[in-house]
């Protein structure tokens, strides 16, 4: 009898001993660090994609971003993430010189890194597995060529974040594809500032027939308002990215098209990829382009509701 009880005790101890690690096992944790400013609705869509992928893939996700466009603060956020040793790290790379050392530190620590949104041209060199986003210069070039085809000759590129390499590349690509005269107009992300500077630019150069904004909610909407306030007709307004109000402007004929990079995918896919790699060792073999898609009047009505819901 004693040996039977001893055997049961031993079996119970073995059972609990095996169960203990399973009970203590932590869920897969993935950290996302972006440069998105807190007041930019664009990044709320990215965050929605991150959250949805975390739920669908049953992993823990932690989204972090500096309060303003601050590369020092963003580098510090990446360093802090590395110290926490997540199963994966997702980063945007608006400035490779500033963020490169922190990203390389993550790679050296054995943390799988995927870049998204910005940095497609430098991602691989910094050790990231792949990039999810659009080639910004090519997207600008495609938009510029379309506007040239529509008769544009003198353009204005409204840049609300000069120094962000991705936005600078958008203007550069736009100028290349457009072929005509293009002036870059530096502005802040304050709608009143954008309206005032765009109105002043159009007043000082009446030959401007095309205005490109680099963010629909931050730049596109105030540009539409500014052009209306000038009372001038025939000026084409286009913007990167989308917002419900800018899509409505396209539908109303006050804007020409939006350049959609499908930022929901930029949040969703990297989380899904890192979760699959952690669980099964699966990872795509190269970069994944999320855009660009030109959203014209015939398409705007199809996505306006999804934009209002933070998906498009």
mmCIF file of C-alpha atoms in Angstrom:
data_model
loop_
_atom_site.group_PDB
_atom_site.id
_atom_site.type_symbol
_atom_site.label_atom_id
_atom_site.label_comp_id
_atom_site.label_asym_id
_atom_site.label_seq_id
_atom_site.Cartn_x
_atom_site.Cartn_y
_atom_site.Cartn_z
ATOM 1 C CA UNK A 1 0.000 0.000 0.000
ATOM 2 C CA UNK A 2 2.813 2.338 0.904
ATOM 3 C CA UNK A 3 4.478 1.829 -2.458
ATOM 4 C CA UNK A 4 1.156 2.492 -4.232
ATOM 5 C CA UNK A 5 0.681 5.798 -2.374
ATOM 6 C CA UNK A 6 4.293 6.714 -3.015
ATOM 7 C CA UNK A 7 3.765 5.972 -6.688
ATOM 8 C CA UNK A 8 0.674 8.193 -6.799
ATOM 9 C CA UNK A 9 2.578 10.985 -5.089
ATOM 10 C CA UNK A 10 5.421 10.647 -7.529
ATOM 11 C CA UNK A 11 2.990 10.652 -10.458
ATOM 12 C CA UNK A 12 1.245 13.720 -9.062
ATOM 13 C CA UNK A 13 4.548 15.500 -8.594
ATOM 14 C CA UNK A 14 5.527 14.639 -12.164
ATOM 15 C CA UNK A 15 2.166 15.835 -13.459
ATOM 16 C CA UNK A 16 2.367 19.146 -11.623
ATOM 17 C CA UNK A 17 6.006 19.495 -12.559
ATOM 18 C CA UNK A 18 5.105 19.201 -16.233
ATOM 19 C CA UNK A 19 2.096 21.454 -15.897
ATOM 20 C CA UNK A 20 3.928 24.247 -14.102
ATOM 21 C CA UNK A 21 5.874 25.519 -17.134
ATOM 22 C CA UNK A 22 2.676 25.509 -19.231
ATOM 23 C CA UNK A 23 0.879 27.555 -16.595
ATOM 24 C CA UNK A 24 3.794 29.985 -16.426
ATOM 25 C CA UNK A 25 4.185 30.280 -20.201
ATOM 26 C CA UNK A 26 3.808 33.866 -21.382
ATOM 27 C CA UNK A 27 1.939 34.741 -24.582
ATOM 28 C CA UNK A 28 3.969 35.740 -27.623
ATOM 29 C CA UNK A 29 4.704 39.448 -27.329
ATOM 30 C CA UNK A 30 5.286 41.741 -30.291
ATOM 31 C CA UNK A 31 6.200 45.418 -29.894
ATOM 32 C CA UNK A 32 5.441 48.060 -32.528
ATOM 33 C CA UNK A 33 7.298 51.390 -32.545
ATOM 34 C CA UNK A 34 6.195 53.972 -35.107
ATOM 35 C CA UNK A 35 6.947 57.641 -35.719
ATOM 36 C CA UNK A 36 3.246 58.477 -36.008
ATOM 37 C CA UNK A 37 2.234 61.656 -34.259
ATOM 38 C CA UNK A 38 -0.545 61.411 -31.704
ATOM 39 C CA UNK A 39 -2.768 63.847 -33.648
ATOM 40 C CA UNK A 40 -2.497 62.013 -36.990
ATOM 41 C CA UNK A 41 -5.613 59.950 -37.835
ATOM 42 C CA UNK A 42 -3.525 57.997 -40.366
ATOM 43 C CA UNK A 43 -1.765 56.172 -37.555
ATOM 44 C CA UNK A 44 -4.982 55.295 -35.769
ATOM 45 C CA UNK A 45 -5.769 53.096 -38.787
ATOM 46 C CA UNK A 46 -2.335 51.444 -38.491
ATOM 47 C CA UNK A 47 -3.009 50.855 -34.789
ATOM 48 C CA UNK A 48 -6.371 49.313 -35.632
ATOM 49 C CA UNK A 49 -4.603 46.872 -37.955
ATOM 50 C CA UNK A 50 -2.069 46.019 -35.242
ATOM 51 C CA UNK A 51 -4.816 45.372 -32.690
ATOM 52 C CA UNK A 52 -6.864 43.232 -35.090
ATOM 53 C CA UNK A 53 -3.866 41.072 -35.994
ATOM 54 C CA UNK A 54 -2.987 40.622 -32.323
ATOM 55 C CA UNK A 55 -6.493 39.371 -31.663
ATOM 56 C CA UNK A 56 -6.660 37.152 -34.751
ATOM 57 C CA UNK A 57 -3.216 35.621 -34.153
ATOM 58 C CA UNK A 58 -3.682 35.352 -30.371
ATOM 59 C CA UNK A 59 -0.531 37.311 -29.533
ATOM 60 C CA UNK A 60 0.119 40.239 -27.217
ATOM 61 C CA UNK A 61 0.854 43.485 -29.063
ATOM 62 C CA UNK A 62 2.216 46.720 -27.632
ATOM 63 C CA UNK A 63 2.026 49.846 -29.811
ATOM 64 C CA UNK A 64 4.301 52.787 -28.975
ATOM 65 C CA UNK A 65 5.042 56.146 -30.608
ATOM 66 C CA UNK A 66 6.519 59.509 -29.584
ATOM 67 C CA UNK A 67 4.075 62.365 -29.020
ATOM 68 C CA UNK A 68 5.657 64.382 -31.830
ATOM 69 C CA UNK A 69 7.933 63.654 -34.805
ATOM 70 C CA UNK A 70 11.007 63.090 -32.636
ATOM 71 C CA UNK A 71 13.737 60.694 -33.790
ATOM 72 C CA UNK A 72 15.626 60.820 -30.487
ATOM 73 C CA UNK A 73 12.497 59.809 -28.584
ATOM 74 C CA UNK A 74 11.693 57.122 -31.142
ATOM 75 C CA UNK A 75 15.191 55.661 -30.865
ATOM 76 C CA UNK A 76 14.761 55.519 -27.109
ATOM 77 C CA UNK A 77 11.459 53.678 -27.533
ATOM 78 C CA UNK A 78 13.158 51.107 -29.775
ATOM 79 C CA UNK A 79 16.000 50.665 -27.258
ATOM 80 C CA UNK A 80 13.473 50.139 -24.456
ATOM 81 C CA UNK A 81 11.650 47.550 -26.576
ATOM 82 C CA UNK A 82 14.900 45.672 -27.219
ATOM 83 C CA UNK A 83 15.571 45.510 -23.482
ATOM 84 C CA UNK A 84 12.203 43.794 -23.020
ATOM 85 C CA UNK A 85 13.204 41.005 -25.438
ATOM 86 C CA UNK A 86 9.935 40.615 -27.383
ATOM 87 C CA UNK A 87 9.305 37.771 -29.824
ATOM 88 C CA UNK A 88 9.326 40.360 -32.598
ATOM 89 C CA UNK A 89 9.746 44.078 -33.247
ATOM 90 C CA UNK A 90 7.977 46.193 -35.878
ATOM 91 C CA UNK A 91 9.332 49.648 -36.713
ATOM 92 C CA UNK A 92 8.790 52.464 -39.168
ATOM 93 C CA UNK A 93 12.032 54.024 -40.431
ATOM 94 C CA UNK A 94 11.548 57.688 -41.397
ATOM 95 C CA UNK A 95 15.235 58.443 -40.681
ATOM 96 C CA UNK A 96 17.704 55.580 -41.068
ATOM 97 C CA UNK A 97 20.656 57.614 -39.798
ATOM 98 C CA UNK A 98 18.926 58.366 -36.510
ATOM 99 C CA UNK A 99 17.210 55.014 -35.962
ATOM 100 C CA UNK A 100 19.674 52.628 -37.606
ATOM 101 C CA UNK A 101 21.825 51.962 -34.505
ATOM 102 C CA UNK A 102 18.785 51.070 -32.397
ATOM 103 C CA UNK A 103 17.368 48.775 -35.080
ATOM 104 C CA UNK A 104 20.735 47.045 -35.533
ATOM 105 C CA UNK A 105 20.865 46.561 -31.762
ATOM 106 C CA UNK A 106 17.553 44.680 -31.941
ATOM 107 C CA UNK A 107 18.808 42.474 -34.777
ATOM 108 C CA UNK A 108 22.062 41.772 -32.895
ATOM 109 C CA UNK A 109 20.005 40.715 -29.872
ATOM 110 C CA UNK A 110 18.300 38.065 -31.999
ATOM 111 C CA UNK A 111 14.944 39.865 -32.185
ATOM 112 C CA UNK A 112 13.198 39.441 -35.559
ATOM 113 C CA UNK A 113 12.475 42.885 -37.031
ATOM 114 C CA UNK A 114 9.992 43.874 -39.734
ATOM 115 C CA UNK A 115 9.775 47.448 -40.973
ATOM 116 C CA UNK A 116 6.562 49.058 -42.141
ATOM 117 C CA UNK A 117 5.305 52.276 -43.709
ATOM 118 C CA UNK A 118 8.637 54.034 -44.230
ATOM 119 C CA UNK A 119 12.130 52.743 -44.866
ATOM 120 C CA UNK A 120 11.668 50.321 -47.760
ATOM 121 C CA UNK A 121 14.996 51.426 -49.244
ATOM 122 C CA UNK A 122 17.035 50.911 -46.052
ATOM 123 C CA UNK A 123 15.154 48.137 -44.273
ATOM 124 C CA UNK A 124 17.190 45.197 -45.565
ATOM 125 C CA UNK A 125 20.505 46.931 -44.929
ATOM 126 C CA UNK A 126 19.591 47.395 -41.265
ATOM 127 C CA UNK A 127 18.840 43.697 -40.875
ATOM 128 C CA UNK A 128 15.038 43.683 -41.058
ATOM 129 C CA UNK A 129 13.419 40.536 -42.421
ATOM 130 C CA UNK A 130 11.187 42.457 -44.821
ATOM 131 C CA UNK A 131 9.209 45.650 -45.309
ATOM 132 C CA UNK A 132 5.447 46.155 -45.582
ATOM 133 C CA UNK A 133 4.495 49.424 -47.274
ATOM 134 C CA UNK A 134 4.717 51.297 -50.520
ATOM 135 C CA UNK A 135 7.725 52.703 -52.336
ATOM 136 C CA UNK A 136 7.142 56.394 -51.636
ATOM 137 C CA UNK A 137 9.097 57.786 -54.578
ATOM 138 C CA UNK A 138 7.352 55.429 -57.017
ATOM 139 C CA UNK A 139 3.949 56.286 -55.528
ATOM 140 C CA UNK A 140 4.656 59.995 -55.988
ATOM 141 C CA UNK A 141 5.853 59.364 -59.527
ATOM 142 C CA UNK A 142 2.691 57.431 -60.437
ATOM 143 C CA UNK A 143 0.502 60.220 -59.029
ATOM 144 C CA UNK A 144 2.560 62.904 -60.779
ATOM 145 C CA UNK A 145 2.355 61.123 -64.126
ATOM 146 C CA UNK A 146 -1.433 60.806 -63.774
ATOM 147 C CA UNK A 147 -1.739 64.525 -63.018
ATOM 148 C CA UNK A 148 0.484 65.394 -65.989
ATOM 149 C CA UNK A 149 -1.802 63.252 -68.148
ATOM 150 C CA UNK A 150 -4.744 65.290 -66.814
ATOM 151 C CA UNK A 151 -3.099 68.500 -68.005
ATOM 152 C CA UNK A 152 -1.175 69.677 -64.940
ATOM 153 C CA UNK A 153 1.788 71.989 -65.576
ATOM 154 C CA UNK A 154 2.558 73.862 -62.322
ATOM 155 C CA UNK A 155 2.391 71.985 -59.045
ATOM 156 C CA UNK A 156 2.666 72.583 -55.311
ATOM 157 C CA UNK A 157 3.720 69.798 -52.916
ATOM 158 C CA UNK A 158 2.510 70.601 -49.382
ATOM 159 C CA UNK A 159 4.880 68.906 -46.905
ATOM 160 C CA UNK A 160 3.712 68.927 -43.270
ATOM 161 C CA UNK A 161 6.751 67.024 -41.988
ATOM 162 C CA UNK A 162 9.877 68.189 -43.811
ATOM 163 C CA UNK A 163 12.773 65.939 -42.822
ATOM 164 C CA UNK A 164 10.671 62.787 -42.822
ATOM 165 C CA UNK A 165 12.486 60.956 -45.620
ATOM 166 C CA UNK A 166 9.316 59.193 -46.778
ATOM 167 C CA UNK A 167 7.426 62.459 -47.228
ATOM 168 C CA UNK A 168 10.383 64.106 -48.932
ATOM 169 C CA UNK A 169 10.479 61.155 -51.359
ATOM 170 C CA UNK A 170 6.783 61.624 -52.112
ATOM 171 C CA UNK A 171 7.427 65.186 -53.233
ATOM 172 C CA UNK A 172 10.511 64.125 -55.190
ATOM 173 C CA UNK A 173 8.607 61.352 -56.969
ATOM 174 C CA UNK A 174 5.691 63.697 -57.667
ATOM 175 C CA UNK A 175 8.022 66.224 -59.294
ATOM 176 C CA UNK A 176 9.645 63.525 -61.419
ATOM 177 C CA UNK A 177 6.367 62.068 -62.655
ATOM 178 C CA UNK A 178 4.696 65.465 -63.111
ATOM 179 C CA UNK A 179 7.460 66.825 -65.281
ATOM 180 C CA UNK A 180 6.408 70.459 -64.911
ATOM 181 C CA UNK A 181 7.333 73.068 -62.335
ATOM 182 C CA UNK A 182 6.902 71.800 -58.749
ATOM 183 C CA UNK A 183 7.488 73.818 -55.574
ATOM 184 C CA UNK A 184 7.670 72.213 -52.140
ATOM 185 C CA UNK A 185 5.699 74.186 -49.544
ATOM 186 C CA UNK A 186 6.829 73.439 -45.951
ATOM 187 C CA UNK A 187 3.982 73.677 -43.434
ATOM 188 C CA UNK A 188 3.161 72.465 -39.941
ATOM 189 C CA UNK A 189 0.396 69.971 -39.147
ATOM 190 C CA UNK A 190 -1.863 72.836 -38.003
ATOM 191 C CA UNK A 191 -4.834 73.086 -40.436
ATOM 192 C CA UNK A 192 -4.991 76.880 -40.059
ATOM 193 C CA UNK A 193 -1.308 77.182 -40.963
ATOM 194 C CA UNK A 194 -1.790 74.945 -44.012
ATOM 195 C CA UNK A 195 -4.814 76.899 -45.241
ATOM 196 C CA UNK A 196 -3.032 80.232 -44.857
ATOM 197 C CA UNK A 197 0.183 79.130 -46.583
ATOM 198 C CA UNK A 198 -1.577 77.382 -49.465
ATOM 199 C CA UNK A 199 -3.774 80.446 -50.078
ATOM 200 C CA UNK A 200 -0.685 82.676 -50.037
ATOM 201 C CA UNK A 201 1.171 80.366 -52.437
ATOM 202 C CA UNK A 202 -1.725 80.283 -54.912
ATOM 203 C CA UNK A 203 -2.119 84.059 -54.683
ATOM 204 C CA UNK A 204 1.584 84.621 -55.366
ATOM 205 C CA UNK A 205 1.629 82.216 -58.339
ATOM 206 C CA UNK A 206 -1.689 82.155 -60.228
ATOM 207 C CA UNK A 207 -0.279 79.552 -62.646
ATOM 208 C CA UNK A 208 -0.494 76.795 -59.985
ATOM 209 C CA UNK A 209 -2.960 74.215 -61.297
ATOM 210 C CA UNK A 210 -2.155 71.208 -59.089
ATOM 211 C CA UNK A 211 -1.715 70.852 -55.334
ATOM 212 C CA UNK A 212 -0.411 67.642 -53.776
ATOM 213 C CA UNK A 213 -0.878 67.024 -50.025
ATOM 214 C CA UNK A 214 0.962 64.226 -48.229
ATOM 215 C CA UNK A 215 -1.722 63.224 -45.724
ATOM 216 C CA UNK A 216 -5.460 63.444 -46.369
ATOM 217 C CA UNK A 217 -6.546 64.279 -42.794
ATOM 218 C CA UNK A 218 -3.595 66.539 -41.976
ATOM 219 C CA UNK A 219 -2.949 68.132 -45.356
ATOM 220 C CA UNK A 220 -5.593 67.184 -47.886
ATOM 221 C CA UNK A 221 -8.628 68.470 -46.000
ATOM 222 C CA UNK A 222 -7.188 71.937 -45.209
ATOM 223 C CA UNK A 223 -5.858 72.223 -48.782
ATOM 224 C CA UNK A 224 -9.377 71.590 -50.138
ATOM 225 C CA UNK A 225 -10.674 74.282 -47.769
ATOM 226 C CA UNK A 226 -7.913 76.697 -48.825
ATOM 227 C CA UNK A 227 -8.591 76.298 -52.540
ATOM 228 C CA UNK A 228 -12.315 76.856 -51.940
ATOM 229 C CA UNK A 229 -11.507 80.043 -50.024
ATOM 230 C CA UNK A 230 -9.431 81.372 -52.944
ATOM 231 C CA UNK A 231 -12.478 81.139 -55.175
ATOM 232 C CA UNK A 232 -10.298 79.788 -57.992
ATOM 233 C CA UNK A 233 -11.588 76.941 -60.132
ATOM 234 C CA UNK A 234 -9.639 74.365 -62.099
ATOM 235 C CA UNK A 235 -7.008 73.619 -59.439
ATOM 236 C CA UNK A 236 -6.652 69.871 -58.931
ATOM 237 C CA UNK A 237 -6.197 68.775 -55.323
ATOM 238 C CA UNK A 238 -4.836 65.303 -54.587
ATOM 239 C CA UNK A 239 -3.451 63.710 -51.456
ATOM 240 C CA UNK A 240 -1.639 60.691 -50.186
ATOM 241 C CA UNK A 241 -3.692 58.535 -47.836
ATOM 242 C CA UNK A 242 -7.374 58.879 -47.084
ATOM 243 C CA UNK A 243 -9.929 60.257 -44.675
ATOM 244 C CA UNK A 244 -13.705 60.157 -44.801
ATOM 245 C CA UNK A 245 -13.889 63.916 -45.405
ATOM 246 C CA UNK A 246 -11.297 63.874 -48.190
ATOM 247 C CA UNK A 247 -13.114 60.992 -49.870
ATOM 248 C CA UNK A 248 -16.314 63.034 -49.678
ATOM 249 C CA UNK A 249 -14.429 65.917 -51.317
ATOM 250 C CA UNK A 250 -13.459 63.569 -54.160
ATOM 251 C CA UNK A 251 -17.073 62.481 -54.532
ATOM 252 C CA UNK A 252 -18.158 66.131 -54.627
ATOM 253 C CA UNK A 253 -15.533 67.038 -57.232
ATOM 254 C CA UNK A 254 -13.534 69.278 -54.866
ATOM 255 C CA UNK A 255 -10.569 66.877 -54.951
ATOM 256 C CA UNK A 256 -9.294 64.676 -57.786
ATOM 257 C CA UNK A 257 -7.988 61.490 -56.163
ATOM 258 C CA UNK A 258 -6.309 59.984 -53.111
ATOM 259 C CA UNK A 259 -3.234 57.757 -53.098
ATOM 260 C CA UNK A 260 -4.091 54.834 -50.837
ATOM 261 C CA UNK A 261 -1.239 52.856 -49.284
ATOM 262 C CA UNK A 262 -3.660 50.693 -47.265
ATOM 263 C CA UNK A 263 -2.055 51.435 -43.913
ATOM 264 C CA UNK A 264 -4.341 48.985 -42.138
ATOM 265 C CA UNK A 265 -2.280 46.267 -43.843
ATOM 266 C CA UNK A 266 0.917 47.946 -42.655
ATOM 267 C CA UNK A 267 -0.235 47.375 -39.096
ATOM 268 C CA UNK A 268 -1.883 43.996 -39.591
ATOM 269 C CA UNK A 269 0.540 42.053 -41.791
ATOM 270 C CA UNK A 270 3.809 42.522 -39.828
ATOM 271 C CA UNK A 271 2.098 41.310 -36.631
ATOM 272 C CA UNK A 272 0.676 38.301 -38.482
ATOM 273 C CA UNK A 273 4.029 37.522 -40.103
ATOM 274 C CA UNK A 274 5.965 37.678 -36.819
ATOM 275 C CA UNK A 275 3.333 35.568 -35.060
ATOM 276 C CA UNK A 276 3.560 32.923 -37.787
ATOM 277 C CA UNK A 277 7.336 32.968 -37.616
ATOM 278 C CA UNK A 278 7.300 32.574 -33.849
ATOM 279 C CA UNK A 279 4.815 29.671 -33.993
ATOM 280 C CA UNK A 280 5.773 27.875 -37.201
ATOM 281 C CA UNK A 281 8.957 29.409 -38.580
ATOM 282 C CA UNK A 282 7.042 30.854 -41.559
ATOM 283 C CA UNK A 283 7.960 34.210 -43.102
ATOM 284 C CA UNK A 284 7.473 35.749 -46.596
ATOM 285 C CA UNK A 285 10.539 35.747 -48.791
ATOM 286 C CA UNK A 286 10.555 39.474 -49.549
ATOM 287 C CA UNK A 287 8.940 42.871 -49.155
ATOM 288 C CA UNK A 288 5.149 43.159 -49.357
ATOM 289 C CA UNK A 289 3.797 46.238 -51.204
ATOM 290 C CA UNK A 290 0.633 47.596 -49.590
ATOM 291 C CA UNK A 291 0.124 50.287 -52.240
ATOM 292 C CA UNK A 292 -0.265 52.562 -54.072
ATOM 293 C CA UNK A 293 -3.861 52.546 -55.270
ATOM 294 C CA UNK A 294 -5.395 55.675 -56.786
ATOM 295 C CA UNK A 295 -8.855 56.290 -55.314
ATOM 296 C CA UNK A 296 -10.799 58.345 -57.844
ATOM 297 C CA UNK A 297 -14.407 59.549 -57.804
ATOM 298 C CA UNK A 298 -15.766 56.219 -59.057
ATOM 299 C CA UNK A 299 -14.103 54.353 -56.161
ATOM 300 C CA UNK A 300 -14.418 56.864 -53.318
ATOM 301 C CA UNK A 301 -17.972 55.935 -52.392
ATOM 302 C CA UNK A 302 -16.957 52.308 -51.914
ATOM 303 C CA UNK A 303 -14.423 53.073 -49.189
ATOM 304 C CA UNK A 304 -15.754 56.165 -47.410
ATOM 305 C CA UNK A 305 -17.642 54.138 -44.772
ATOM 306 C CA UNK A 306 -14.590 51.948 -44.109
ATOM 307 C CA UNK A 307 -12.452 55.066 -43.782
ATOM 308 C CA UNK A 308 -14.839 56.463 -41.171
ATOM 309 C CA UNK A 309 -14.517 53.160 -39.283
ATOM 310 C CA UNK A 310 -10.713 53.379 -39.235
ATOM 311 C CA UNK A 311 -10.035 50.547 -41.684
ATOM 312 C CA UNK A 312 -9.320 52.366 -44.980
#
